[in-house]
Amino acid sequence: MADKQLRTSRQRRVILDELRKVTSHPTADEVYEMVRKKLPHISLGTVYRNLEVMSESGIVLKLHVGEAQKRFDGNPANHYHVKCSHCGRVDDVDMAMLSNIEKAAESATGYEINSHNVEFIGVCPHCRCP
């Protein structure tokens, strides 16, 4: 039992380390390919399960950016994202969270707003340049 916990803990640590090395917001399949270089015997299911556990516990973010596959972000702090409408690339937006938007939504709806998600959509520099 201790061996299994050690393995799971090491696997989770490697998955998190690899995810935090990139800012590309990879899919679980892409994380799997990255992790396999360090842990060749890891299964895709193990990567999926660990990403789910880490996202549920707030260690990583699971992004729903209008695709069938979810993307994962090693930076769990609240921040915005921008998605390229041509290639699907997702990047962080380096700007402060807009707290006044939550107050405006509360006033307009009567809801108590706990958080918000804003997804910017545009064309990335790579796709914009011919």
PDB file of C-alpha atoms in Angstrom:
ATOM      1  CA  MET A   1       0.000   0.000   0.000  1.00  0.00           C
ATOM      2  CA  ALA A   2       2.752   2.464   0.903  1.00  0.00           C
ATOM      3  CA  ASP A   3       4.467   1.671  -2.413  1.00  0.00           C
ATOM      4  CA  LYS A   4       1.298   2.562  -4.330  1.00  0.00           C
ATOM      5  CA  GLN A   5       0.915   5.843  -2.410  1.00  0.00           C
ATOM      6  CA  LEU A   6       4.560   6.681  -3.063  1.00  0.00           C
ATOM      7  CA  ARG A   7       4.116   5.969  -6.776  1.00  0.00           C
ATOM      8  CA  THR A   8       0.944   8.044  -6.982  1.00  0.00           C
ATOM      9  CA  SER A   9       2.572  10.884  -5.098  1.00  0.00           C
ATOM     10  CA  ARG A  10       5.630  10.791  -7.369  1.00  0.00           C
ATOM     11  CA  GLN A  11       3.452  10.570 -10.472  1.00  0.00           C
ATOM     12  CA  ARG A  12       1.371  13.528  -9.337  1.00  0.00           C
ATOM     13  CA  ARG A  13       4.513  15.519  -8.565  1.00  0.00           C
ATOM     14  CA  VAL A  14       5.972  14.839 -12.039  1.00  0.00           C
ATOM     15  CA  ILE A  15       2.658  15.721 -13.724  1.00  0.00           C
ATOM     16  CA  LEU A  16       2.491  18.990 -11.792  1.00  0.00           C
ATOM     17  CA  ASP A  17       6.159  19.809 -12.473  1.00  0.00           C
ATOM     18  CA  GLU A  18       5.720  19.231 -16.207  1.00  0.00           C
ATOM     19  CA  LEU A  19       2.509  21.253 -16.323  1.00  0.00           C
ATOM     20  CA  ARG A  20       4.113  24.177 -14.505  1.00  0.00           C
ATOM     21  CA  LYS A  21       7.028  24.224 -16.971  1.00  0.00           C
ATOM     22  CA  VAL A  22       4.771  25.299 -19.835  1.00  0.00           C
ATOM     23  CA  THR A  23       2.394  28.169 -20.463  1.00  0.00           C
ATOM     24  CA  SER A  24       0.663  26.482 -23.399  1.00  0.00           C
ATOM     25  CA  HIS A  25      -2.287  25.190 -21.332  1.00  0.00           C
ATOM     26  CA  PRO A  26      -1.976  21.630 -22.666  1.00  0.00           C
ATOM     27  CA  THR A  27      -4.707  19.017 -22.970  1.00  0.00           C
ATOM     28  CA  ALA A  28      -4.488  15.870 -20.827  1.00  0.00           C
ATOM     29  CA  ASP A  29      -3.138  14.011 -23.881  1.00  0.00           C
ATOM     30  CA  GLU A  30      -0.386  16.601 -24.277  1.00  0.00           C
ATOM     31  CA  VAL A  31       0.458  16.410 -20.553  1.00  0.00           C
ATOM     32  CA  TYR A  32       0.632  12.628 -20.920  1.00  0.00           C
ATOM     33  CA  GLU A  33       3.173  12.960 -23.751  1.00  0.00           C
ATOM     34  CA  MET A  34       5.262  15.363 -21.666  1.00  0.00           C
ATOM     35  CA  VAL A  35       5.175  13.147 -18.555  1.00  0.00           C
ATOM     36  CA  ARG A  36       6.003   9.932 -20.462  1.00  0.00           C
ATOM     37  CA  LYS A  37       9.497  11.298 -21.110  1.00  0.00           C
ATOM     38  CA  LYS A  38      10.143  11.100 -17.346  1.00  0.00           C
ATOM     39  CA  LEU A  39       7.789   8.233 -16.452  1.00  0.00           C
ATOM     40  CA  PRO A  40       7.652   5.935 -19.508  1.00  0.00           C
ATOM     41  CA  HIS A  41       5.311   3.428 -17.854  1.00  0.00           C
ATOM     42  CA  ILE A  42       2.638   5.897 -16.758  1.00  0.00           C
ATOM     43  CA  SER A  43      -0.799   5.368 -18.278  1.00  0.00           C
ATOM     44  CA  LEU A  44      -3.011   7.970 -19.907  1.00  0.00           C
ATOM     45  CA  GLY A  45      -5.718   7.102 -17.359  1.00  0.00           C
ATOM     46  CA  THR A  46      -3.343   7.886 -14.497  1.00  0.00           C
ATOM     47  CA  VAL A  47      -2.581  11.286 -15.992  1.00  0.00           C
ATOM     48  CA  TYR A  48      -6.292  12.014 -16.475  1.00  0.00           C
ATOM     49  CA  ARG A  49      -7.145  10.958 -12.905  1.00  0.00           C
ATOM     50  CA  ASN A  50      -4.336  12.998 -11.380  1.00  0.00           C
ATOM     51  CA  LEU A  51      -5.235  16.096 -13.394  1.00  0.00           C
ATOM     52  CA  GLU A  52      -8.847  15.759 -12.241  1.00  0.00           C
ATOM     53  CA  VAL A  53      -7.818  15.348  -8.579  1.00  0.00           C
ATOM     54  CA  MET A  54      -5.464  18.329  -8.802  1.00  0.00           C
ATOM     55  CA  SER A  55      -8.085  20.514 -10.503  1.00  0.00           C
ATOM     56  CA  GLU A  56     -10.755  19.562  -7.940  1.00  0.00           C
ATOM     57  CA  SER A  57      -8.370  20.465  -5.124  1.00  0.00           C
ATOM     58  CA  GLY A  58      -7.377  23.788  -6.747  1.00  0.00           C
ATOM     59  CA  ILE A  59      -3.743  22.862  -7.424  1.00  0.00           C
ATOM     60  CA  VAL A  60      -4.236  23.353 -11.177  1.00  0.00           C
ATOM     61  CA  LEU A  61      -6.943  24.956 -13.288  1.00  0.00           C
ATOM     62  CA  LYS A  62      -9.096  23.006 -15.710  1.00  0.00           C
ATOM     63  CA  LEU A  63     -10.014  25.278 -18.594  1.00  0.00           C
ATOM     64  CA  HIS A  64     -13.183  24.898 -20.633  1.00  0.00           C
ATOM     65  CA  VAL A  65     -12.293  26.898 -23.720  1.00  0.00           C
ATOM     66  CA  GLY A  66     -14.945  25.742 -26.131  1.00  0.00           C
ATOM     67  CA  GLU A  67     -13.198  22.541 -27.196  1.00  0.00           C
ATOM     68  CA  ALA A  68     -14.052  18.894 -26.670  1.00  0.00           C
ATOM     69  CA  GLN A  69     -10.858  18.385 -24.669  1.00  0.00           C
ATOM     70  CA  LYS A  70     -10.207  20.422 -21.557  1.00  0.00           C
ATOM     71  CA  ARG A  71      -6.932  22.241 -21.107  1.00  0.00           C
ATOM     72  CA  PHE A  72      -4.943  22.495 -17.897  1.00  0.00           C
ATOM     73  CA  ASP A  73      -3.057  25.386 -16.359  1.00  0.00           C
ATOM     74  CA  GLY A  74      -0.336  24.932 -13.750  1.00  0.00           C
ATOM     75  CA  ASN A  75      -1.031  28.416 -12.411  1.00  0.00           C
ATOM     76  CA  PRO A  76      -4.091  28.148 -10.134  1.00  0.00           C
ATOM     77  CA  ALA A  77      -4.250  31.892  -9.354  1.00  0.00           C
ATOM     78  CA  ASN A  78      -7.235  33.737 -10.793  1.00  0.00           C
ATOM     79  CA  HIS A  79      -6.318  35.140 -14.188  1.00  0.00           C
ATOM     80  CA  TYR A  80      -7.776  35.567 -17.644  1.00  0.00           C
ATOM     81  CA  HIS A  81      -7.031  33.648 -20.827  1.00  0.00           C
ATOM     82  CA  VAL A  82      -7.043  34.449 -24.511  1.00  0.00           C
ATOM     83  CA  LYS A  83      -7.724  31.857 -27.203  1.00  0.00           C
ATOM     84  CA  CYS A  84      -6.690  32.002 -30.845  1.00  0.00           C
ATOM     85  CA  SER A  85      -9.705  31.461 -33.086  1.00  0.00           C
ATOM     86  CA  HIS A  86      -7.440  30.065 -35.817  1.00  0.00           C
ATOM     87  CA  CYS A  87      -5.144  27.530 -34.136  1.00  0.00           C
ATOM     88  CA  GLY A  88      -6.748  27.081 -30.699  1.00  0.00           C
ATOM     89  CA  ARG A  89      -3.688  28.288 -28.768  1.00  0.00           C
ATOM     90  CA  VAL A  90      -4.495  29.506 -25.237  1.00  0.00           C
ATOM     91  CA  ASP A  91      -2.366  32.058 -23.389  1.00  0.00           C
ATOM     92  CA  ASP A  92      -2.567  33.944 -20.109  1.00  0.00           C
ATOM     93  CA  VAL A  93      -3.665  37.584 -20.125  1.00  0.00           C
ATOM     94  CA  ASP A  94      -1.471  39.612 -17.791  1.00  0.00           C
ATOM     95  CA  MET A  95      -4.002  42.021 -16.317  1.00  0.00           C
ATOM     96  CA  ALA A  96      -5.804  42.512 -13.026  1.00  0.00           C
ATOM     97  CA  MET A  97      -9.080  40.691 -12.439  1.00  0.00           C
ATOM     98  CA  LEU A  98     -12.052  43.030 -12.850  1.00  0.00           C
ATOM     99  CA  SER A  99     -13.798  42.998  -9.470  1.00  0.00           C
ATOM    100  CA  ASN A 100     -16.252  45.712 -10.515  1.00  0.00           C
ATOM    101  CA  ILE A 101     -17.721  43.335 -13.105  1.00  0.00           C
ATOM    102  CA  GLU A 102     -18.879  41.056 -10.269  1.00  0.00           C
ATOM    103  CA  LYS A 103     -20.599  43.947  -8.476  1.00  0.00           C
ATOM    104  CA  ALA A 104     -22.305  44.968 -11.728  1.00  0.00           C
ATOM    105  CA  ALA A 105     -23.519  41.394 -12.292  1.00  0.00           C
ATOM    106  CA  GLU A 106     -24.854  41.236  -8.718  1.00  0.00           C
ATOM    107  CA  SER A 107     -26.764  44.479  -9.241  1.00  0.00           C
ATOM    108  CA  ALA A 108     -28.177  43.288 -12.563  1.00  0.00           C
ATOM    109  CA  THR A 109     -29.218  39.818 -11.379  1.00  0.00           C
ATOM    110  CA  GLY A 110     -29.677  39.755  -7.617  1.00  0.00           C
ATOM    111  CA  TYR A 111     -27.235  36.837  -7.469  1.00  0.00           C
ATOM    112  CA  GLU A 112     -24.370  36.739  -5.004  1.00  0.00           C
ATOM    113  CA  ILE A 113     -21.412  36.468  -7.371  1.00  0.00           C
ATOM    114  CA  ASN A 114     -18.460  34.415  -6.080  1.00  0.00           C
ATOM    115  CA  SER A 115     -16.209  34.523  -9.138  1.00  0.00           C
ATOM    116  CA  HIS A 116     -16.244  35.023 -12.867  1.00  0.00           C
ATOM    117  CA  ASN A 117     -14.613  33.711 -16.008  1.00  0.00           C
ATOM    118  CA  VAL A 118     -13.803  35.817 -19.026  1.00  0.00           C
ATOM    119  CA  GLU A 119     -12.401  34.293 -22.173  1.00  0.00           C
ATOM    120  CA  PHE A 120     -10.902  36.616 -24.736  1.00  0.00           C
ATOM    121  CA  ILE A 121     -10.889  35.360 -28.310  1.00  0.00           C
ATOM    122  CA  GLY A 122      -8.656  36.689 -31.060  1.00  0.00           C
ATOM    123  CA  VAL A 123      -5.912  35.801 -33.491  1.00  0.00           C
ATOM    124  CA  CYS A 124      -2.501  34.974 -31.978  1.00  0.00           C
ATOM    125  CA  PRO A 125       0.693  36.639 -33.234  1.00  0.00           C
ATOM    126  CA  HIS A 126       1.782  33.426 -34.985  1.00  0.00           C
ATOM    127  CA  CYS A 127      -1.443  33.129 -37.018  1.00  0.00           C
ATOM    128  CA  ARG A 128      -1.604  36.881 -37.672  1.00  0.00           C
ATOM    129  CA  CYS A 129       1.808  36.983 -39.361  1.00  0.00           C
ATOM    130  CA  PRO A 130       1.915  35.346 -42.801  1.00  0.00           C
TER     131      PRO A 130
END
